[in-house]
Amino acid sequence: MKKFNIRKVLDGLTAVSSPSPSPQLGAKENELIPETLQSEHFQICKTVRHGFPYQPSSMAFDPVQKILAIGTQSGALRLFGRPGVECYCQHESGAAVIQLQFLINEGALVSALADDSIHLWNLRQKRPAVLHSLKFNKERITFCHLPFQSKWLYIGSERGNIHIVNVESFTLSGYTIMWNKAIELSSKAHPGPVVHISDNPMDEGKLIIGFESGIVVLWDLKSKRADYRYTYDEAIHSVAWHHEGKQFICSHSDGTLTIWNIKSPAKPAQTITPHGKQPKDGKKPEPCKPILKVEYKTTRAGDPFMIFSGGLSYDTVGRRPCLTVMHGKSTAVLEMDYPIVDFLTLCETPYPNDFQEPYAVVVLLEKDLVVIDLAQNGYPIFENPYPMMIHESPVTCCEYLADCPVDLIPALYSVGSRQKRQGYSKKEWPISGGNWGLGTQSYPEIIITGHADGSVKFWDASAIMLQVLYKLKTAKVFEKARCKEEKPNTEIVDEDPFAIQLMSWCPESRMLCVAGVSAHVIIYRFSKQEITTEVLLEVRLQYELNDLESPEGGGDQTPAPPTPSTSPSPQTAAPQTHTSTSSNSSDGIRDNIPCLKVRSSPLKQSPGYQVELVVQLVWVSGEPPQQISSLAINSSYGLVVFGNSNGLAVVDYLQKTVLLNLGTVELYGSNDPYQRQLRSPRKSRQQNIYLNFNSAQDEEADMEKVICQSVNLLVVISEWGLYFFCVFLSTVLLSVCPPRGSIPLDNRDNSFSRSRSSSVTSIDKEAREAVTSFYFCETYNRKTDGGLTPSLWVGTSLGTVLAISLNMPPAGEQRLLQPVIVSPCGTLVRLKGSILRMAFLDSTGSLLPSAFEPWYEPNAPANGEERDKVRKRRPVSVSPSTSQELNENQYAVLCSEKQAKVISLPSQTCVFKHNITETSFVLRADVVQINTGICVACFCANGHIMTLSLPGLRPLLDVNYLPLTDMRIARTFCFTNLGQALYLISPTEIQRITYSQEVCENLQEMLGELFTPVETPEAPNRGFFKGLFGGGAQSLDREELFGESGAGKAPRSLAQHIPGPGGIEGMKGAASGIVGDLARARIALDERGQKLSEVEERTAAMMASADTFSKHAHEMMLKCKDKKWYQF
């Protein structure tokens, strides 16, 4: 009977991570390697959010500060200034932002939410915070309006009432406009919610109120009554004033625009249906779609602009959303890629009573932000400098590299700058407010995103900014179906067959390898020169094995047993040209064909990443290939390795050969701990060897010789293998079939609650052991090794780590001629859960990077200097205090979904072990460098972010940061060096975070400033005659009208005031770092100087008073000097 262990039960209930590592060799090992990292070096903090605001709902613009604000349906605020100045804020309630209003040039913003609350944001600090909040209890907010240079905010409600809020104190005024007082007394119907409020540009005492039902009221604030009422049959969506205040325009639900004179309420002065068909008999035009918003902007030198969204005819089925610009007699219809959420017209002046002089239109779409230049013919758009097209195609995977080679970003920018589109406006980006931060962070950072359409984007992420560098389209390699009928039936996914699933990148050599969802791998080499790859011939080799236990008759050839340690050499046979066709059996079963077809026409490859090799897995007897689960490339060895739920394949991309293709079970050899029985291939297939040529009849006699030669030289055949090898002149397609009979691994995307225990006893589960990670290194593969050897370490889903020895030929020309010898070495160690990450340390605990080859120009001229350089493999760097030539020991760092281990090599003894989690599992783990030390950074499915010291595996950080609510987070979360990490927080946004205390302390300095001191433009000149006879803008003393003395107090039950954390105290507490200290010192000096000046003024006043008193006393003395006593 198994003994019950209460300690294990308690551990599983109380701890997410085990409290301490368990050293296996005592404290002596740890004393030899001092660890510099401590808990105080770590802190989790969000740094910046990039990308397009997800699900936008509203927008506002400050025309003086030139800052754009966008609100979203999740309560987020994104503020944009000049390129590189961005800010993200979040309302605590998470309710949708329905409207935004800037306090123009005041450094403040008012937001109205769908939960009937309004908030005042302080933008004068680097991280904006809420100063005040007001929560309405009995009214639903539908519209807000804040006049320019006013502190009184008008709030319209669903009941049709209008309340007024003092934005300084965020208290309600007792002045209220009730709906039943605004409409005619004879009207019995409710006018509906308030959809518009604005004051007359020329008379602040006149307020126009638009109700949804079609009623517009001109309200006199002083007399508290309606001057005029305007009625139309169709519902109103928006209202806009002419700057002279004599006319206004309304947009309606039937696609019409009505222009009204304020003193003629009987009927509109003009009715326009811009997109309606005009009948010849004079009847009303056919109704169109609603015009959701209209703006009316005037110019001094020409006709006014009428800009509106919607209003298209109902018969325009399938037409994209449009923005219409009417200027004089011309009407321009601008089609948009996505539905329009909102738009704003940018004008030269913030004053509503002056000529507006519009120069641009900002259009907020559901998935894009477009700015249109109104000053140029054709209305071109501005080139958007913000990184808002991350989601141009959905992001499927991410990689993040900090402190990469300094020449990498300029190289990518030089080739990416040629990809830019033409036809943009030549003017500067109009949203140009704010200032950049003063941070000292100078190391280069690159983010790589893989997308569903097969594209790969490289981003410059240095100094908490983000800018696209280069875009690679991997789908160019394959043939595209022109229509649905031509779409091949071999695709294993219904949509996005080119989607990127995994990426492996060597930044030093600039080699790139991507794995797609259609079980394909593409290897790219970076070049600054353009080439054209001409595909001239294709050779397909097919090799099939029958069941070895009970072979059926008919075949005289008996294949040799599998010899995975042997290595092939390049093909020496001279193949003939032929046309590749899909190979289907007579019963229609898809067999021996890849999922995608490589294009056969010449491929023009622009400077940048150019195709070196394509590898595809193929269908087998009607079963699709399993998707690739792990991928790695090493430029020093010239090898690419990939694995899936069945096994792995090693490819030499220099010699264009398959070195190894084994099922996972075969990696164990005779030491398989599970004692599994290999599943036999299907017995219905005959043992055959095919080599298809479109050749002459006289070459048939040599066919058998060519076949045998090709099988022995090109491919290592295993009992579970079936291979294709298709050679092009410059582009090579290796089609590698996975072992037959293996069952696909459970899809990780489907569930996070499944058991991750490594103690699986089911033979069926063990038979589908997947390869989950790789690591190329120079290390000890066996306990008896006397020196370092090139190796490939393999991690599996059952927690096993195995080694494969690589016998590399000499560098230079011999590398292209001699074969690479590949030999599995068996099992090294086992952990709980699937293996996620592997790394190596030297005897002093320093990280040993993989060997790499420096980048060189592959397309240099034959007589150029680049060709003369001898390409030598760079040795693995070691710390200065040790030398690997002395055969000192190494440490292997292994991290799985459940635990981490540090193994001493070559003894293969476990030095340290740490159980990371018992109740959850690790999604992402990386060995990273931070400050002067290295650590293991882990992100768990329960949202915890943890770091462990190396090599001691001491817990340094454990923070419950982010609950896993979406598979997108798990798919894109990644750590990198120097305390940086990122993940895709929404389908359109990347969230960057830091786990470094040093970065958190300096973050305030790195962030940009949204508010900068700018003088407000002068008010328009009223002119002599307008000032003499009137007719200019009429001002209103709103304080007297709306203040407590004039209007009284509002009922307390109407709204609740909630003080926010963003006051002066909060702002002072948020300031930190050198810049914050300097700012505080400057404020203190200003205050001291102000007090000194006040003292000086008081002293001067006292001296003046004393002089006055002395003068009066002297005058009195002179007056009374000659008088007698009785004269007083």
Tab-separated table of N, CA and C in Angstrom, residues 292-407:
chain	number	residue	atom	x	y	z
A	292	LEU	N	-24.379	60.205	-39.807
A	292	LEU	CA	-24.155	60.085	-38.370
A	292	LEU	C	-23.520	61.330	-37.773
A	293	LYS	N	-22.745	62.058	-38.579
A	293	LYS	CA	-22.103	63.252	-38.040
A	293	LYS	C	-21.806	64.204	-39.187
A	294	VAL	N	-21.947	65.507	-38.918
A	294	VAL	CA	-21.624	66.514	-39.904
A	294	VAL	C	-20.849	67.629	-39.220
A	295	GLU	N	-19.897	68.218	-39.943
A	295	GLU	CA	-19.145	69.378	-39.462
A	295	GLU	C	-19.156	70.437	-40.556
A	296	TYR	N	-19.258	71.697	-40.132
A	296	TYR	CA	-19.435	72.840	-41.031
A	296	TYR	C	-18.291	73.807	-40.731
A	297	LYS	N	-17.285	73.887	-41.607
A	297	LYS	CA	-16.098	74.692	-41.363
A	297	LYS	C	-15.921	75.718	-42.481
A	298	THR	N	-15.602	76.959	-42.076
A	298	THR	CA	-15.509	78.061	-43.028
A	298	THR	C	-14.065	78.458	-43.272
A	299	THR	N	-13.853	79.109	-44.428
A	299	THR	CA	-12.528	79.615	-44.790
A	299	THR	C	-12.668	81.069	-45.223
A	300	ARG	N	-11.604	81.846	-45.095
A	300	ARG	CA	-11.626	83.252	-45.487
A	300	ARG	C	-11.628	83.404	-47.008
A	301	ALA	N	-10.891	82.547	-47.681
A	301	ALA	CA	-10.630	82.760	-49.103
A	301	ALA	C	-11.517	81.949	-50.025
A	302	GLY	N	-12.378	81.090	-49.481
A	302	GLY	CA	-13.136	80.236	-50.385
A	302	GLY	C	-14.427	79.757	-49.757
A	303	ASP	N	-14.979	78.712	-50.377
A	303	ASP	CA	-16.239	78.152	-49.922
A	303	ASP	C	-16.037	77.364	-48.638
A	304	PRO	N	-17.101	77.210	-47.855
A	304	PRO	CA	-16.989	76.410	-46.627
A	304	PRO	C	-16.901	74.920	-46.941
A	305	PHE	N	-16.426	74.170	-45.959
A	305	PHE	CA	-16.363	72.713	-46.052
A	305	PHE	C	-17.532	72.126	-45.268
A	306	MET	N	-18.224	71.177	-45.905
A	306	MET	CA	-19.201	70.349	-45.196
A	306	MET	C	-18.685	68.910	-45.262
A	307	ILE	N	-18.386	68.374	-44.108
A	307	ILE	CA	-17.784	67.040	-44.027
A	307	ILE	C	-18.712	66.167	-43.201
A	308	PHE	N	-19.052	64.998	-43.729
A	308	PHE	CA	-19.967	64.121	-42.987
A	308	PHE	C	-19.645	62.662	-43.277
A	309	SER	N	-20.104	61.810	-42.374
A	309	SER	CA	-19.942	60.359	-42.515
A	309	SER	C	-21.308	59.727	-42.698
A	310	GLY	N	-21.368	58.697	-43.521
A	310	GLY	CA	-22.633	58.032	-43.815
A	310	GLY	C	-23.363	58.717	-44.945
A	311	GLY	N	-24.679	58.451	-45.018
A	311	GLY	CA	-25.524	59.103	-46.006
A	311	GLY	C	-25.542	58.465	-47.369
A	312	LEU	N	-24.920	57.281	-47.544
A	312	LEU	CA	-24.902	56.641	-48.854
A	312	LEU	C	-26.275	56.074	-49.203
A	313	SER	N	-26.481	55.863	-50.476
A	313	SER	CA	-27.740	55.299	-50.943
A	313	SER	C	-27.840	53.837	-50.517
A	314	TYR	N	-29.070	53.383	-50.288
A	314	TYR	CA	-29.271	52.000	-49.857
A	314	TYR	C	-28.953	50.994	-50.961
A	315	ASP	N	-28.941	51.439	-52.205
A	315	ASP	CA	-28.681	50.486	-53.290
A	315	ASP	C	-27.189	50.242	-53.507
A	316	THR	N	-26.334	50.917	-52.748
A	316	THR	CA	-24.884	50.687	-52.866
A	316	THR	C	-24.499	49.524	-51.953
A	317	VAL	N	-24.945	48.343	-52.325
A	317	VAL	CA	-24.678	47.159	-51.513
A	317	VAL	C	-23.204	46.774	-51.635
A	318	GLY	N	-22.587	46.502	-50.523
A	318	GLY	CA	-21.197	46.069	-50.525
A	318	GLY	C	-20.194	47.198	-50.615
A	319	ARG	N	-20.675	48.428	-50.693
A	319	ARG	CA	-19.749	49.554	-50.776
A	319	ARG	C	-19.142	49.807	-49.400
A	320	ARG	N	-17.878	50.171	-49.407
A	320	ARG	CA	-17.186	50.397	-48.144
A	320	ARG	C	-17.649	51.688	-47.482
A	321	PRO	N	-17.439	51.836	-46.166
A	321	PRO	CA	-17.829	53.075	-45.481
A	321	PRO	C	-17.111	54.274	-46.085
A	322	CYS	N	-17.791	55.422	-46.086
A	322	CYS	CA	-17.265	56.594	-46.778
A	322	CYS	C	-17.328	57.826	-45.900
A	323	LEU	N	-16.389	58.725	-46.151
A	323	LEU	CA	-16.416	60.081	-45.620
A	323	LEU	C	-16.558	61.016	-46.813
A	324	THR	N	-17.525	61.917	-46.730
A	324	THR	CA	-17.806	62.813	-47.847
A	324	THR	C	-17.339	64.220	-47.500
A	325	VAL	N	-16.615	64.843	-48.430
A	325	VAL	CA	-16.135	66.211	-48.271
A	325	VAL	C	-16.774	67.049	-49.373
A	326	MET	N	-17.633	67.984	-48.962
A	326	MET	CA	-18.285	68.892	-49.908
A	326	MET	C	-17.652	70.263	-49.762
A	327	HIS	N	-17.040	70.737	-50.848
A	327	HIS	CA	-16.354	72.027	-50.832
A	327	HIS	C	-16.759	72.773	-52.097
A	328	GLY	N	-17.617	73.794	-51.910
A	328	GLY	CA	-18.131	74.490	-53.082
A	328	GLY	C	-18.986	73.567	-53.918
A	329	LYS	N	-18.671	73.471	-55.206
A	329	LYS	CA	-19.427	72.617	-56.110
A	329	LYS	C	-18.870	71.197	-56.206
A	330	SER	N	-17.738	70.953	-55.590
A	330	SER	CA	-17.124	69.620	-55.676
A	330	SER	C	-17.528	68.768	-54.476
A	331	THR	N	-17.725	67.506	-54.736
A	331	THR	CA	-18.047	66.523	-53.698
A	331	THR	C	-17.105	65.342	-53.850
A	332	ALA	N	-16.331	65.083	-52.825
A	332	ALA	CA	-15.379	63.971	-52.841
A	332	ALA	C	-15.849	62.913	-51.851
A	333	VAL	N	-15.953	61.687	-52.322
A	333	VAL	CA	-16.350	60.554	-51.485
A	333	VAL	C	-15.099	59.715	-51.235
A	334	LEU	N	-14.675	59.679	-50.003
A	334	LEU	CA	-13.445	58.986	-49.625
A	334	LEU	C	-13.796	57.666	-48.966
A	335	GLU	N	-13.461	56.564	-49.631
A	335	GLU	CA	-13.783	55.243	-49.096
A	335	GLU	C	-12.771	54.839	-48.037
A	336	MET	N	-13.267	54.191	-46.991
A	336	MET	CA	-12.444	53.733	-45.884
A	336	MET	C	-12.425	52.195	-45.847
A	337	ASP	N	-11.364	51.654	-45.260
A	337	ASP	CA	-11.230	50.201	-45.200
A	337	ASP	C	-12.096	49.587	-44.103
A	338	TYR	N	-12.447	50.386	-43.101
A	338	TYR	CA	-13.210	49.872	-41.961
A	338	TYR	C	-14.335	50.849	-41.632
A	339	PRO	N	-15.320	50.429	-40.860
A	339	PRO	CA	-16.395	51.349	-40.461
A	339	PRO	C	-15.858	52.553	-39.680
A	340	ILE	N	-16.518	53.703	-39.879
A	340	ILE	CA	-16.088	54.944	-39.235
A	340	ILE	C	-16.699	55.019	-37.838
A	341	VAL	N	-15.849	55.227	-36.837
A	341	VAL	CA	-16.304	55.402	-35.460
A	341	VAL	C	-16.575	56.872	-35.176
A	342	ASP	N	-15.659	57.740	-35.572
A	342	ASP	CA	-15.790	59.175	-35.338
A	342	ASP	C	-14.806	59.894	-36.258
A	343	PHE	N	-15.032	61.205	-36.434
A	343	PHE	CA	-14.057	62.002	-37.164
A	343	PHE	C	-14.048	63.412	-36.583
A	344	LEU	N	-12.920	64.100	-36.751
A	344	LEU	CA	-12.750	65.467	-36.273
A	344	LEU	C	-12.063	66.277	-37.354
A	345	THR	N	-12.477	67.527	-37.504
A	345	THR	CA	-11.819	68.428	-38.445
A	345	THR	C	-10.834	69.299	-37.680
A	346	LEU	N	-9.564	69.284	-38.085
A	346	LEU	CA	-8.540	70.090	-37.434
A	346	LEU	C	-8.510	71.465	-38.093
A	347	CYS	N	-8.583	72.505	-37.247
A	347	CYS	CA	-8.658	73.879	-37.746
A	347	CYS	C	-7.528	74.718	-37.164
A	348	GLU	N	-7.279	75.846	-37.815
A	348	GLU	CA	-6.172	76.709	-37.411
A	348	GLU	C	-6.442	77.433	-36.101
A	349	THR	N	-7.694	77.685	-35.769
A	349	THR	CA	-8.024	78.469	-34.584
A	349	THR	C	-8.883	77.664	-33.630
A	350	PRO	N	-8.704	77.851	-32.319
A	350	PRO	CA	-9.597	77.182	-31.368
A	350	PRO	C	-10.871	77.972	-31.097
A	351	TYR	N	-10.957	79.207	-31.609
A	351	TYR	CA	-12.113	80.049	-31.345
A	351	TYR	C	-13.239	79.705	-32.309
A	352	PRO	N	-14.432	79.411	-31.789
A	352	PRO	CA	-15.545	79.020	-32.683
A	352	PRO	C	-16.146	80.188	-33.434
A	353	ASN	N	-15.838	81.455	-33.032
A	353	ASN	CA	-16.459	82.606	-33.685
A	353	ASN	C	-15.559	83.240	-34.730
A	354	ASP	N	-14.556	82.501	-35.193
A	354	ASP	CA	-13.662	82.996	-36.226
A	354	ASP	C	-13.687	82.033	-37.404
A	355	PHE	N	-13.181	82.496	-38.553
A	355	PHE	CA	-13.053	81.585	-39.699
A	355	PHE	C	-12.208	80.373	-39.272
A	356	GLN	N	-12.694	79.181	-39.544
A	356	GLN	CA	-12.076	77.979	-38.987
A	356	GLN	C	-10.789	77.576	-39.703
A	357	GLU	N	-10.732	77.784	-41.009
A	357	GLU	CA	-9.566	77.410	-41.809
A	357	GLU	C	-9.168	75.937	-41.583
A	358	PRO	N	-10.012	75.002	-41.953
A	358	PRO	CA	-9.680	73.580	-41.743
A	358	PRO	C	-8.510	73.147	-42.616
A	359	TYR	N	-7.651	72.320	-42.066
A	359	TYR	CA	-6.495	71.841	-42.827
A	359	TYR	C	-6.366	70.322	-42.850
A	360	ALA	N	-7.096	69.615	-42.007
A	360	ALA	CA	-7.001	68.145	-42.000
A	360	ALA	C	-8.238	67.570	-41.328
A	361	VAL	N	-8.492	66.306	-41.610
A	361	VAL	CA	-9.579	65.560	-40.966
A	361	VAL	C	-8.981	64.280	-40.375
A	362	VAL	N	-9.213	64.093	-39.084
A	362	VAL	CA	-8.794	62.858	-38.420
A	362	VAL	C	-9.980	61.915	-38.404
A	363	VAL	N	-9.831	60.748	-39.012
A	363	VAL	CA	-10.920	59.777	-39.108
A	363	VAL	C	-10.539	58.556	-38.270
A	364	LEU	N	-11.336	58.289	-37.259
A	364	LEU	CA	-11.129	57.122	-36.413
A	364	LEU	C	-11.981	55.976	-36.942
A	365	LEU	N	-11.313	54.938	-37.419
A	365	LEU	CA	-11.997	53.745	-37.917
A	365	LEU	C	-11.956	52.652	-36.861
A	366	GLU	N	-12.655	51.586	-37.105
A	366	GLU	CA	-12.680	50.489	-36.133
A	366	GLU	C	-11.306	49.863	-35.945
A	367	LYS	N	-10.476	49.881	-37.002
A	367	LYS	CA	-9.172	49.245	-36.899
A	367	LYS	C	-8.050	50.091	-37.480
A	368	ASP	N	-8.274	51.395	-37.606
A	368	ASP	CA	-7.231	52.234	-38.188
A	368	ASP	C	-7.493	53.691	-37.838
A	369	LEU	N	-6.452	54.501	-37.967
A	369	LEU	CA	-6.548	55.941	-37.788
A	369	LEU	C	-6.019	56.599	-39.060
A	370	VAL	N	-6.865	57.403	-39.719
A	370	VAL	CA	-6.525	58.024	-40.989
A	370	VAL	C	-6.611	59.537	-40.818
A	371	VAL	N	-5.595	60.241	-41.308
A	371	VAL	CA	-5.605	61.697	-41.289
A	371	VAL	C	-5.529	62.176	-42.736
A	372	ILE	N	-6.518	62.975	-43.150
A	372	ILE	CA	-6.671	63.430	-44.535
A	372	ILE	C	-6.229	64.884	-44.631
A	373	ASP	N	-5.446	65.182	-45.645
A	373	ASP	CA	-4.970	66.539	-45.893
A	373	ASP	C	-6.005	67.269	-46.749
A	374	LEU	N	-6.643	68.287	-46.167
A	374	LEU	CA	-7.667	69.036	-46.901
A	374	LEU	C	-7.079	70.138	-47.777
A	375	ALA	N	-5.803	70.465	-47.579
A	375	ALA	CA	-5.215	71.602	-48.299
A	375	ALA	C	-4.666	71.219	-49.663
A	376	GLN	N	-4.538	69.928	-49.957
A	376	GLN	CA	-3.986	69.514	-51.245
A	376	GLN	C	-5.072	68.896	-52.108
A	377	ASN	N	-4.906	69.021	-53.400
A	377	ASN	CA	-5.867	68.437	-54.336
A	377	ASN	C	-5.863	66.916	-54.217
A	378	GLY	N	-7.044	66.349	-54.310
A	378	GLY	CA	-7.162	64.902	-54.206
A	378	GLY	C	-7.252	64.401	-52.789
A	379	TYR	N	-7.072	65.294	-51.818
A	379	TYR	CA	-7.155	64.930	-50.408
A	379	TYR	C	-6.299	63.700	-50.068
A	380	PRO	N	-4.972	63.803	-50.229
A	380	PRO	CA	-4.118	62.658	-49.849
A	380	PRO	C	-4.101	62.479	-48.337
A	381	ILE	N	-3.713	61.310	-47.898
A	381	ILE	CA	-3.636	61.055	-46.461
A	381	ILE	C	-2.204	61.267	-45.991
A	382	PHE	N	-2.058	61.549	-44.709
A	382	PHE	CA	-0.742	61.645	-44.102
A	382	PHE	C	-0.225	60.241	-43.807
A	383	GLU	N	1.082	60.075	-43.885
A	383	GLU	CA	1.676	58.799	-43.487
A	383	GLU	C	1.664	58.713	-41.969
A	384	ASN	N	1.004	57.689	-41.458
A	384	ASN	CA	0.837	57.548	-40.017
A	384	ASN	C	2.162	57.112	-39.385
A	385	PRO	N	2.744	57.945	-38.504
A	385	PRO	CA	4.035	57.573	-37.908
A	385	PRO	C	3.907	56.675	-36.682
A	386	TYR	N	2.686	56.469	-36.210
A	386	TYR	CA	2.493	55.625	-35.029
A	386	TYR	C	2.490	54.153	-35.444
A	387	PRO	N	2.891	53.263	-34.542
A	387	PRO	CA	2.868	51.816	-34.867
A	387	PRO	C	1.472	51.249	-34.714
A	388	MET	N	0.577	51.682	-35.577
A	388	MET	CA	-0.828	51.291	-35.451
A	388	MET	C	-1.225	50.138	-36.359
A	389	MET	N	-0.303	49.648	-37.161
A	389	MET	CA	-0.660	48.568	-38.077
A	389	MET	C	-0.056	47.240	-37.630
A	390	ILE	N	0.086	47.063	-36.332
A	390	ILE	CA	0.515	45.764	-35.813
A	390	ILE	C	-0.483	44.688	-36.230
A	391	HIS	N	-1.753	45.050	-36.248
A	391	HIS	CA	-2.825	44.097	-36.525
A	391	HIS	C	-3.216	44.077	-37.994
A	392	GLU	N	-2.407	44.631	-38.886
A	392	GLU	CA	-2.730	44.616	-40.312
A	392	GLU	C	-3.138	43.210	-40.745
A	393	SER	N	-2.442	42.231	-40.233
A	393	SER	CA	-2.883	40.841	-40.245
A	393	SER	C	-2.725	40.352	-38.806
A	394	PRO	N	-3.635	39.518	-38.301
A	394	PRO	CA	-3.559	39.130	-36.891
A	394	PRO	C	-2.196	38.570	-36.509
A	395	VAL	N	-1.705	39.001	-35.343
A	395	VAL	CA	-0.413	38.539	-34.840
A	395	VAL	C	-0.562	37.120	-34.309
A	396	THR	N	0.301	36.233	-34.757
A	396	THR	CA	0.252	34.833	-34.332
A	396	THR	C	1.405	34.442	-33.413
A	397	CYS	N	2.524	35.184	-33.448
A	397	CYS	CA	3.650	34.881	-32.562
A	397	CYS	C	4.539	36.117	-32.475
A	398	CYS	N	5.346	36.175	-31.407
A	398	CYS	CA	6.218	37.329	-31.160
A	398	CYS	C	7.577	36.847	-30.681
A	399	GLU	N	8.600	37.630	-30.975
A	399	GLU	CA	9.931	37.457	-30.400
A	399	GLU	C	10.456	38.838	-30.048
A	400	TYR	N	11.234	38.915	-28.969
A	400	TYR	CA	11.706	40.195	-28.435
A	400	TYR	C	13.185	40.047	-28.118
A	401	LEU	N	14.023	40.918	-28.674
A	401	LEU	CA	15.465	40.867	-28.445
A	401	LEU	C	15.959	42.237	-28.001
A	402	ALA	N	16.528	42.293	-26.809
A	402	ALA	CA	17.130	43.522	-26.291
A	402	ALA	C	18.651	43.394	-26.357
A	403	ASP	N	19.301	44.517	-26.567
A	403	ASP	CA	20.759	44.583	-26.654
A	403	ASP	C	21.270	43.720	-27.804
A	404	CYS	N	20.634	43.862	-28.971
A	404	CYS	CA	21.067	43.132	-30.157
A	404	CYS	C	22.214	43.886	-30.836
A	405	PRO	N	22.870	43.325	-31.849
A	405	PRO	CA	23.983	44.011	-32.516
A	405	PRO	C	23.596	45.405	-33.006
A	406	VAL	N	24.505	46.355	-32.845
A	406	VAL	CA	24.188	47.756	-33.133
A	406	VAL	C	23.967	48.019	-34.622
A	407	ASP	N	24.549	47.192	-35.491
A	407	ASP	CA	24.392	47.438	-36.930
A	407	ASP	C	23.132	46.803	-37.499
